[in-house]
């Protein structure tokens, strides 16, 4: 960068009537080009660095920008070379540019104060309390149920023109499909201190879910004419809740956590952030939860093997009894916000295609109860090589049915599904009942409608 000094000519001129002005532009303006090294323009933030938790993600400043001791020393003020009458103590806090006349490169203390206020200023919503929410959490291990008792809220942020709000509470389990596991309280009209005293229950919550999932509790304002407005939220890690013990929470509502912006990170962290975001999106897409399924497995050994009582004659040869009990928090597949679910079971590999069983269709519900049992006549050695595939479908009249989710149980399964299968094979003649998470994809399986 080169600095230019422009000086206007003030020499006396006489202009006669009828003659054009014969003065060239060089006589009016003298161009003084001062060659020198190119230096970056110093900013006021260089003299007042802001140390924040996110400062490590910002771009590093050059040595010319961070020159606080040089700018604050009187000797450095005189090195400007072109400052006249402004290089004293009155301009100690201002950067001096070469060739600046009359203190043109200085900023007053008031202007620097205004700049700092503008940087630190934020929206009024960030400084306004959103209110507090009081609720209890109880996890019952015997029933695999998570109870959230929503008690009350205090000092909520006004959302309507009358200075009040119509609040209600929503619950989501993260990670997971939000529509499948959303629970909602009733709406309390025209108040900033609502009292609900309402219990919302999640069924089929395993101990693994309690360890890895987070409960999102959000408060919203209901509007009949427009879309509902978000007030605030809070997130609770379920690992903080001990089984069969009620834990009380009285928390302040917060804004939702902002997504990490790649523009605010360095080059290396920007690439890592984009990679992690794509990986997380792919993982959620491939393992999307579609609800819960309660299965009961029982293997009947042959009648001659031990003193096991056989309840039915057709089960005398031994086999596997699959009990489809119920589903909970299924994904809504119809436009009315519900589904018409039914369950199908397969024992694969199925060469003869005779292992298909299907329950009845339960209309317009996301929490159906089936209580149906299916029996597969099979030996114990053959069962060890089989895989039980259970799928849940949404019945549609006049078109193809929609796949909701499924689960596979066998020796090649993982986690709780594998443990359920092993417990069934070990405990012959005993019923083993477990909850399973339905996913939108079954690895190594071709879905059959």
Short mmCIF file of C-alpha atoms in Angstrom, two decimals:
data_model
loop_
_atom_site.label_atom_id
_atom_site.label_comp_id
_atom_site.label_asym_id
_atom_site.label_seq_id
_atom_site.Cartn_x
_atom_site.Cartn_y
_atom_site.Cartn_z
CA UNK A 1 0.00 0.00 0.00
CA UNK A 2 1.27 3.43 -0.85
CA UNK A 3 0.22 6.59 0.90
CA UNK A 4 -0.82 9.64 -1.08
CA UNK A 5 -0.73 13.23 0.12
CA UNK A 6 -2.96 15.65 -1.71
CA UNK A 7 -2.30 19.39 -1.42
CA UNK A 8 -4.43 22.08 -3.04
CA UNK A 9 -2.76 25.04 -4.73
CA UNK A 10 -3.74 28.47 -3.38
CA UNK A 11 -1.63 30.71 -5.67
CA UNK A 12 -3.38 33.90 -6.87
CA UNK A 13 -5.05 33.64 -10.28
CA UNK A 14 -6.56 36.24 -12.58
CA UNK A 15 -9.20 35.16 -15.02
CA UNK A 16 -10.14 37.52 -17.84
CA UNK A 17 -13.58 37.65 -19.27
CA UNK A 18 -14.01 35.62 -22.43
CA UNK A 19 -10.96 33.40 -21.85
CA UNK A 20 -11.02 29.81 -20.71
CA UNK A 21 -9.25 28.74 -17.52
CA UNK A 22 -5.77 27.75 -18.69
CA UNK A 23 -4.50 26.16 -15.48
CA UNK A 24 -3.65 22.50 -15.58
CA UNK A 25 -4.63 20.04 -12.93
CA UNK A 26 -0.97 19.69 -11.92
CA UNK A 27 -1.02 23.26 -10.68
CA UNK A 28 -4.01 22.60 -8.47
CA UNK A 29 -2.89 19.27 -7.09
CA UNK A 30 0.56 18.03 -6.17
CA UNK A 31 0.84 14.27 -5.96
CA UNK A 32 3.46 13.09 -3.49
CA UNK A 33 4.13 9.39 -3.83
CA UNK A 34 5.99 7.95 -0.84
CA UNK A 35 7.29 4.47 -1.58
CA UNK A 36 7.70 2.16 1.39
CA UNK A 37 6.83 -1.25 2.82
CA UNK A 38 3.22 -2.38 2.66
CA UNK A 39 1.79 -2.48 6.17
CA UNK A 40 -1.65 -3.66 7.27
CA UNK A 41 -4.10 -1.09 8.56
CA UNK A 42 -4.29 -1.32 12.33
CA UNK A 43 -7.68 -1.64 13.96
CA UNK A 44 -8.87 -0.59 17.39
CA UNK A 45 -9.33 -4.28 18.31
CA UNK A 46 -5.57 -4.71 18.03
CA UNK A 47 -5.06 -2.42 21.03
CA UNK A 48 -7.93 -3.92 23.07
CA UNK A 49 -7.84 -7.70 22.45
CA UNK A 50 -10.90 -9.59 23.58
CA UNK A 51 -10.06 -12.85 25.35
CA UNK A 52 -13.03 -15.19 25.10
CA UNK A 53 -13.51 -18.97 25.15
CA UNK A 54 -13.78 -18.91 21.36
CA UNK A 55 -10.59 -16.93 20.86
CA UNK A 56 -8.65 -20.11 20.17
CA UNK A 57 -10.73 -20.68 17.05
CA UNK A 58 -10.07 -17.22 15.58
CA UNK A 59 -7.43 -16.44 13.03
CA UNK A 60 -4.02 -15.47 14.52
CA UNK A 61 -3.13 -11.80 14.42
CA UNK A 62 -0.01 -10.54 12.73
CA UNK A 63 2.80 -9.00 14.82
CA UNK A 64 1.98 -5.55 13.45
CA UNK A 65 -1.58 -5.80 14.71
CA UNK A 66 -0.69 -6.79 18.27
CA UNK A 67 1.56 -3.86 19.21
CA UNK A 68 0.06 -2.60 22.43
CA UNK A 69 3.34 -1.61 24.15
CA UNK A 70 4.55 0.29 21.07
CA UNK A 71 1.30 2.20 20.71
CA UNK A 72 1.18 3.12 24.39
CA UNK A 73 4.74 4.49 24.57
CA UNK A 74 5.28 8.24 23.93
CA UNK A 75 8.36 7.52 21.83
CA UNK A 76 6.40 5.40 19.44
CA UNK A 77 3.90 8.18 19.01
CA UNK A 78 6.63 10.44 17.73
CA UNK A 79 7.75 7.89 15.17
CA UNK A 80 4.73 8.52 13.07
CA UNK A 81 6.70 11.15 11.15
CA UNK A 82 3.69 13.01 9.83
CA UNK A 83 1.61 13.86 12.92
CA UNK A 84 1.57 17.54 13.80
CA UNK A 85 0.56 18.49 17.32
CA UNK A 86 -1.19 15.19 17.87
CA UNK A 87 1.77 13.02 18.84
CA UNK A 88 1.57 13.86 22.54
CA UNK A 89 -0.24 12.19 25.36
CA UNK A 90 -3.65 12.93 23.85
CA UNK A 91 -3.17 10.28 21.17
CA UNK A 92 -1.38 7.57 23.09
CA UNK A 93 -4.19 5.06 22.51
CA UNK A 94 -4.52 5.71 18.77
CA UNK A 95 -2.48 4.16 15.95
CA UNK A 96 -0.45 6.74 14.01
CA UNK A 97 -0.30 6.33 10.29
CA UNK A 98 2.64 7.73 8.28
CA UNK A 99 1.81 10.95 6.56
CA UNK A 100 -1.36 11.62 8.51
CA UNK A 101 -1.83 15.33 9.12
CA UNK A 102 -3.57 17.06 12.01
CA UNK A 103 -4.08 13.88 14.02
CA UNK A 104 -6.30 12.42 11.32
CA UNK A 105 -5.26 8.90 12.25
CA UNK A 106 -6.27 9.15 15.92
CA UNK A 107 -9.47 7.98 17.54
CA UNK A 108 -10.82 9.55 20.67
CA UNK A 109 -11.46 7.63 23.85
CA UNK A 110 -15.19 8.10 23.38
CA UNK A 111 -15.13 6.54 19.90
CA UNK A 112 -13.17 3.56 21.20
CA UNK A 113 -15.68 3.15 24.01
CA UNK A 114 -18.53 3.22 21.51
CA UNK A 115 -16.80 0.58 19.42
CA UNK A 116 -16.39 -1.74 22.41
CA UNK A 117 -20.03 -1.32 23.36
CA UNK A 118 -21.11 -2.17 19.83
CA UNK A 119 -18.98 -5.32 19.83
CA UNK A 120 -20.30 -6.48 23.19
CA UNK A 121 -23.89 -5.53 22.44
CA UNK A 122 -26.34 -8.36 21.88
CA UNK A 123 -30.00 -8.88 21.36
CA UNK A 124 -32.26 -8.13 24.27
CA UNK A 125 -33.52 -11.74 24.30
CA UNK A 126 -30.09 -12.96 25.37
CA UNK A 127 -30.18 -10.79 28.47
CA UNK A 128 -33.80 -11.57 29.36
CA UNK A 129 -34.64 -14.48 31.63
CA UNK A 130 -36.67 -17.11 29.84
CA UNK A 131 -38.05 -18.54 33.05
CA UNK A 132 -37.60 -21.66 35.16
CA UNK A 133 -39.10 -25.15 34.87
CA UNK A 134 -39.67 -27.67 37.64
CA UNK A 135 -40.11 -31.40 36.96
CA UNK A 136 -39.27 -34.88 38.30
CA UNK A 137 -37.80 -37.91 36.57
CA UNK A 138 -38.33 -41.54 37.62
CA UNK A 139 -37.01 -44.62 35.82
CA UNK A 140 -38.68 -47.93 36.70
CA UNK A 141 -36.36 -50.79 35.85
CA UNK A 142 -39.00 -53.51 36.22
CA UNK A 143 -41.35 -52.00 33.61
CA UNK A 144 -38.66 -50.23 31.51
CA UNK A 145 -40.58 -46.98 31.86
CA UNK A 146 -39.36 -43.41 32.20
CA UNK A 147 -41.80 -41.07 33.93
CA UNK A 148 -41.48 -37.30 33.62
CA UNK A 149 -43.71 -35.42 36.06
CA UNK A 150 -44.00 -31.86 34.73
CA UNK A 151 -44.85 -29.71 37.73
CA UNK A 152 -44.74 -25.98 37.00
CA UNK A 153 -42.92 -23.08 35.38
CA UNK A 154 -42.22 -19.60 36.73
CA UNK A 155 -41.39 -16.26 35.17
CA UNK A 156 -41.77 -17.31 31.55
CA UNK A 157 -40.98 -14.86 28.80
CA UNK A 158 -44.10 -13.04 27.49
CA UNK A 159 -44.87 -14.13 23.94
CA UNK A 160 -48.31 -12.63 23.18
CA UNK A 161 -49.47 -9.05 22.71
CA UNK A 162 -51.23 -9.08 26.06
CA UNK A 163 -47.92 -9.64 27.86
CA UNK A 164 -48.77 -13.27 28.66
CA UNK A 165 -48.29 -16.68 27.02
CA UNK A 166 -50.08 -19.98 26.37
CA UNK A 167 -47.32 -22.40 27.41
CA UNK A 168 -47.01 -26.15 27.04
CA UNK A 169 -44.10 -28.59 27.47
CA UNK A 170 -42.66 -30.97 24.89
CA UNK A 171 -40.34 -33.92 25.52
CA UNK A 172 -37.91 -35.50 23.07
CA UNK A 173 -35.39 -38.29 23.49
CA UNK A 174 -32.10 -37.56 21.75
CA UNK A 175 -30.72 -39.03 19.61
CA UNK A 176 -33.76 -40.43 17.87
CA UNK A 177 -36.64 -39.59 15.58
CA UNK A 178 -38.30 -36.54 17.12
CA UNK A 179 -41.81 -37.28 15.81
CA UNK A 180 -41.67 -40.86 17.06
CA UNK A 181 -40.82 -40.04 20.68
CA UNK A 182 -42.45 -36.64 21.19
CA UNK A 183 -44.65 -36.24 24.25
CA UNK A 184 -46.65 -33.12 25.03
CA UNK A 185 -48.55 -31.68 27.97
CA UNK A 186 -51.76 -29.73 27.92
CA UNK A 187 -51.72 -25.98 27.25
CA UNK A 188 -52.31 -23.50 30.07
CA UNK A 189 -53.85 -20.27 28.78
CA UNK A 190 -52.84 -16.67 29.55
CA UNK A 191 -50.21 -17.12 32.22
CA UNK A 192 -46.48 -16.78 32.80
CA UNK A 193 -46.54 -19.12 35.80
CA UNK A 194 -48.33 -22.27 34.57
CA UNK A 195 -48.99 -25.33 36.71
CA UNK A 196 -49.35 -28.67 34.90
CA UNK A 197 -48.86 -31.52 37.42
CA UNK A 198 -48.94 -33.90 34.45
CA UNK A 199 -47.06 -37.18 34.03
CA UNK A 200 -45.61 -38.13 30.64
CA UNK A 201 -44.33 -41.71 30.28
CA UNK A 202 -41.89 -43.28 27.87
CA UNK A 203 -42.28 -47.05 27.51
CA UNK A 204 -39.56 -49.44 26.48
CA UNK A 205 -36.62 -47.46 27.86
CA UNK A 206 -33.76 -49.86 28.49
CA UNK A 207 -30.76 -49.34 30.74
CA UNK A 208 -28.65 -48.80 27.65
CA UNK A 209 -30.96 -45.94 26.66
CA UNK A 210 -30.60 -44.43 30.11
CA UNK A 211 -26.85 -44.41 29.70
CA UNK A 212 -26.59 -42.93 26.21
CA UNK A 213 -29.71 -40.81 25.69
CA UNK A 214 -30.58 -37.23 26.63
CA UNK A 215 -34.01 -35.87 27.48
CA UNK A 216 -34.82 -32.54 25.84
CA UNK A 217 -37.46 -30.56 27.75
CA UNK A 218 -38.73 -27.53 25.84
CA UNK A 219 -41.40 -24.95 26.64
CA UNK A 220 -43.39 -23.43 23.75
CA UNK A 221 -46.17 -20.90 23.32
CA UNK A 222 -49.24 -22.10 21.46
CA UNK A 223 -50.71 -19.83 18.82
CA UNK A 224 -53.91 -20.81 17.04
CA UNK A 225 -53.54 -18.49 14.05
CA UNK A 226 -49.78 -18.74 13.48
CA UNK A 227 -47.09 -21.28 14.22
CA UNK A 228 -46.20 -22.03 17.82
CA UNK A 229 -43.29 -20.07 19.28
CA UNK A 230 -40.32 -21.48 21.12
CA UNK A 231 -39.64 -20.08 24.63
CA UNK A 232 -36.74 -22.09 26.01
CA UNK A 233 -35.39 -25.56 26.66
CA UNK A 234 -33.18 -27.66 28.89
CA UNK A 235 -31.38 -30.95 28.26
CA UNK A 236 -30.85 -33.61 30.91
CA UNK A 237 -28.53 -36.59 30.49
CA UNK A 238 -30.51 -39.64 31.60
CA UNK A 239 -27.43 -41.18 33.18
CA UNK A 240 -27.96 -38.73 36.04
CA UNK A 241 -31.19 -40.55 36.98
CA UNK A 242 -30.73 -43.64 39.16
CA UNK A 243 -33.15 -46.56 38.72
CA UNK A 244 -36.24 -46.56 40.94
CA UNK A 245 -35.30 -43.20 42.50
CA UNK A 246 -37.13 -39.95 41.81
CA UNK A 247 -34.85 -37.07 40.93
CA UNK A 248 -36.10 -33.49 41.19
CA UNK A 249 -35.07 -30.77 38.73
CA UNK A 250 -35.58 -27.02 38.98
CA UNK A 251 -33.70 -25.56 36.04
CA UNK A 252 -33.48 -22.28 34.11
CA UNK A 253 -34.64 -22.38 30.51
CA UNK A 254 -31.99 -21.68 27.89
CA UNK A 255 -31.76 -20.95 24.20
CA UNK A 256 -31.05 -23.97 21.99
CA UNK A 257 -27.32 -24.56 21.56
CA UNK A 258 -26.03 -22.94 18.35
CA UNK A 259 -24.61 -25.09 15.62
CA UNK A 260 -20.84 -24.76 15.18
CA UNK A 261 -20.05 -22.31 12.38
CA UNK A 262 -17.15 -23.35 10.15
CA UNK A 263 -16.42 -19.68 9.34
CA UNK A 264 -15.44 -19.05 12.96
CA UNK A 265 -12.84 -21.81 12.99
CA UNK A 266 -9.37 -22.16 11.63
CA UNK A 267 -8.67 -23.99 8.40
CA UNK A 268 -7.86 -27.31 10.05
CA UNK A 269 -10.87 -27.27 12.39
CA UNK A 270 -13.12 -26.20 9.52
CA UNK A 271 -12.40 -29.41 7.62
CA UNK A 272 -12.83 -31.55 10.73
CA UNK A 273 -16.14 -29.84 11.56
CA UNK A 274 -17.54 -30.46 8.09
CA UNK A 275 -16.43 -34.08 8.18
CA UNK A 276 -17.97 -34.70 11.63
CA UNK A 277 -21.22 -33.04 10.60
CA UNK A 278 -21.54 -35.21 7.50
CA UNK A 279 -20.63 -38.32 9.50
CA UNK A 280 -23.20 -37.55 12.19
CA UNK A 281 -25.90 -36.89 9.59
CA UNK A 282 -25.11 -40.18 7.87
CA UNK A 283 -25.21 -42.08 11.16
CA UNK A 284 -28.58 -40.62 12.11
CA UNK A 285 -29.92 -41.35 8.65
CA UNK A 286 -28.75 -44.97 8.65
CA UNK A 287 -29.82 -45.75 12.24
CA UNK A 288 -32.98 -43.71 12.59
CA UNK A 289 -35.15 -44.92 15.44
CA UNK A 290 -38.76 -45.65 14.57
CA UNK A 291 -40.21 -46.74 17.91
CA UNK A 292 -40.08 -49.62 20.40
CA UNK A 293 -41.22 -53.25 20.26
CA UNK A 294 -41.85 -55.60 23.19
CA UNK A 295 -41.02 -59.21 22.31
CA UNK A 296 -41.30 -62.38 24.35
CA UNK A 297 -39.22 -65.39 23.29
CA UNK A 298 -39.61 -68.92 24.65
CA UNK A 299 -37.96 -72.10 23.39
CA UNK A 300 -39.85 -75.36 24.02
CA UNK A 301 -37.61 -78.44 24.07
CA UNK A 302 -39.06 -81.75 22.88
CA UNK A 303 -41.37 -83.51 25.33
CA UNK A 304 -38.92 -86.39 25.83
CA UNK A 305 -36.08 -83.98 26.73
CA UNK A 306 -36.33 -83.51 30.51
CA UNK A 307 -39.41 -82.95 32.57
CA UNK A 308 -40.60 -79.82 30.76
CA UNK A 309 -44.36 -79.38 30.68
CA UNK A 310 -45.75 -78.78 27.21
CA UNK A 311 -48.91 -76.68 27.05
CA UNK A 312 -49.99 -77.57 23.52
CA UNK A 313 -49.85 -80.76 21.52
CA UNK A 314 -48.44 -79.04 18.47
CA UNK A 315 -45.45 -77.92 20.53
CA UNK A 316 -44.54 -81.45 21.65
CA UNK A 317 -41.76 -81.71 19.09
CA UNK A 318 -40.12 -78.54 20.35
CA UNK A 319 -39.73 -75.12 18.80
CA UNK A 320 -39.60 -71.37 19.27
CA UNK A 321 -42.57 -69.35 20.47
CA UNK A 322 -42.48 -65.65 19.50
CA UNK A 323 -44.83 -63.38 21.43
CA UNK A 324 -45.55 -59.95 19.97
CA UNK A 325 -46.80 -57.96 22.94
CA UNK A 326 -46.97 -54.29 22.03
CA UNK A 327 -45.28 -51.32 20.35
CA UNK A 328 -44.63 -47.85 21.73
CA UNK A 329 -43.86 -44.44 20.20
CA UNK A 330 -44.04 -45.60 16.60
CA UNK A 331 -43.26 -43.19 13.79
CA UNK A 332 -46.36 -41.56 12.27
CA UNK A 333 -46.74 -42.63 8.64
CA UNK A 334 -50.16 -41.17 7.79
CA UNK A 335 -51.19 -37.56 7.26
CA UNK A 336 -53.41 -37.63 10.35
CA UNK A 337 -50.34 -38.06 12.57
CA UNK A 338 -50.98 -41.75 13.29
CA UNK A 339 -50.33 -45.15 11.75
CA UNK A 340 -52.25 -48.39 11.18
CA UNK A 341 -49.55 -50.78 12.40
CA UNK A 342 -49.20 -54.54 12.20
CA UNK A 343 -46.22 -56.87 12.82
CA UNK A 344 -44.67 -59.58 10.66
CA UNK A 345 -42.16 -62.22 11.73
CA UNK A 346 -39.73 -64.30 9.67
CA UNK A 347 -37.27 -67.01 10.62
CA UNK A 348 -34.45 -66.72 8.10
CA UNK A 349 -32.98 -68.20 6.03
CA UNK A 350 -36.37 -69.33 4.82
CA UNK A 351 -35.90 -71.42 1.70
CA UNK A 352 -39.48 -72.69 1.49
CA UNK A 353 -40.92 -69.28 2.47
CA UNK A 354 -43.25 -70.75 5.09
CA UNK A 355 -42.06 -68.86 8.17
CA UNK A 356 -44.11 -65.71 7.65
CA UNK A 357 -46.57 -64.76 10.40
CA UNK A 358 -48.60 -61.58 10.68
CA UNK A 359 -50.61 -59.92 13.43
CA UNK A 360 -53.87 -58.08 13.11
CA UNK A 361 -53.95 -54.41 12.09
CA UNK A 362 -54.56 -51.88 14.84
CA UNK A 363 -56.10 -48.72 13.42
CA UNK A 364 -55.02 -45.15 14.10
CA UNK A 365 -52.50 -45.50 16.91
CA UNK A 366 -48.80 -45.15 17.67
CA UNK A 367 -48.92 -47.41 20.74
CA UNK A 368 -50.66 -50.61 19.63
CA UNK A 369 -51.15 -53.71 21.80
CA UNK A 370 -51.17 -57.04 19.91
CA UNK A 371 -50.62 -59.83 22.49
CA UNK A 372 -50.28 -62.49 19.78
CA UNK A 373 -48.00 -65.55 19.70
CA UNK A 374 -46.49 -67.48 16.80
CA UNK A 375 -44.84 -70.90 16.97
CA UNK A 376 -41.96 -72.18 14.83
CA UNK A 377 -41.35 -75.94 14.97
CA UNK A 378 -37.57 -76.23 14.89
CA UNK A 379 -34.82 -78.13 16.64
CA UNK A 380 -32.35 -76.49 18.97
CA UNK A 381 -29.36 -77.07 16.65
CA UNK A 382 -31.19 -75.53 13.70
CA UNK A 383 -32.31 -72.54 15.76
CA UNK A 384 -28.69 -71.61 16.49
CA UNK A 385 -28.16 -70.93 12.77
CA UNK A 386 -31.36 -68.96 12.23
CA UNK A 387 -32.17 -65.25 12.48
CA UNK A 388 -35.53 -63.97 13.69
CA UNK A 389 -36.61 -60.89 11.75
CA UNK A 390 -39.48 -58.83 13.15
CA UNK A 391 -40.81 -55.88 11.14
CA UNK A 392 -43.57 -53.34 11.77
CA UNK A 393 -45.62 -51.98 8.89
CA UNK A 394 -48.29 -49.34 8.33
CA UNK A 395 -51.36 -50.64 6.51
CA UNK A 396 -52.59 -48.51 3.60
CA UNK A 397 -55.76 -49.31 1.67
CA UNK A 398 -55.34 -49.31 -2.10
CA UNK A 399 -51.55 -48.87 -2.16
CA UNK A 400 -48.39 -50.49 -0.88
CA UNK A 401 -47.91 -50.60 2.87
CA UNK A 402 -45.23 -48.42 4.50
CA UNK A 403 -42.31 -49.88 6.39
CA UNK A 404 -42.02 -48.39 9.89
CA UNK A 405 -39.10 -50.27 11.40
CA UNK A 406 -37.68 -53.62 12.37
CA UNK A 407 -35.25 -55.62 14.44
CA UNK A 408 -33.18 -58.78 13.84
CA UNK A 409 -32.35 -61.31 16.55
CA UNK A 410 -29.75 -63.99 16.09
CA UNK A 411 -26.17 -65.02 16.72
CA UNK A 412 -24.96 -62.23 14.43
CA UNK A 413 -26.83 -59.48 16.31
CA UNK A 414 -25.28 -56.95 18.64
CA UNK A 415 -26.06 -55.38 21.98
CA UNK A 416 -29.35 -56.12 23.69
CA UNK A 417 -30.79 -58.05 20.74
CA UNK A 418 -27.94 -60.54 20.93
CA UNK A 419 -28.33 -60.81 24.71
CA UNK A 420 -32.05 -61.49 24.34
CA UNK A 421 -31.36 -64.26 21.84
CA UNK A 422 -28.72 -65.88 24.05
CA UNK A 423 -30.95 -65.72 27.14
CA UNK A 424 -33.73 -67.43 25.18
CA UNK A 425 -31.44 -70.28 24.15
CA UNK A 426 -30.02 -70.71 27.62
CA UNK A 427 -33.31 -70.66 29.53
CA UNK A 428 -35.24 -73.44 27.85
CA UNK A 429 -38.92 -73.43 28.65
CA UNK A 430 -38.84 -69.95 30.22
CA UNK A 431 -40.25 -66.76 28.79
CA UNK A 432 -37.68 -64.03 28.17
CA UNK A 433 -39.27 -60.61 27.55
CA UNK A 434 -37.34 -57.55 26.32
CA UNK A 435 -37.90 -54.19 24.66
CA UNK A 436 -36.17 -53.54 21.34
CA UNK A 437 -35.52 -50.39 19.33
CA UNK A 438 -36.94 -50.36 15.81
CA UNK A 439 -34.64 -48.99 13.11
CA UNK A 440 -35.39 -47.97 9.54
CA UNK A 441 -32.86 -50.45 8.12
CA UNK A 442 -32.06 -54.09 8.80
CA UNK A 443 -28.49 -55.04 7.88
CA UNK A 444 -28.21 -57.88 5.39
CA UNK A 445 -31.97 -58.18 4.94
CA UNK A 446 -34.33 -57.75 2.01
CA UNK A 447 -37.61 -56.33 3.24
CA UNK A 448 -40.70 -58.19 2.09
CA UNK A 449 -44.08 -56.53 2.30
#
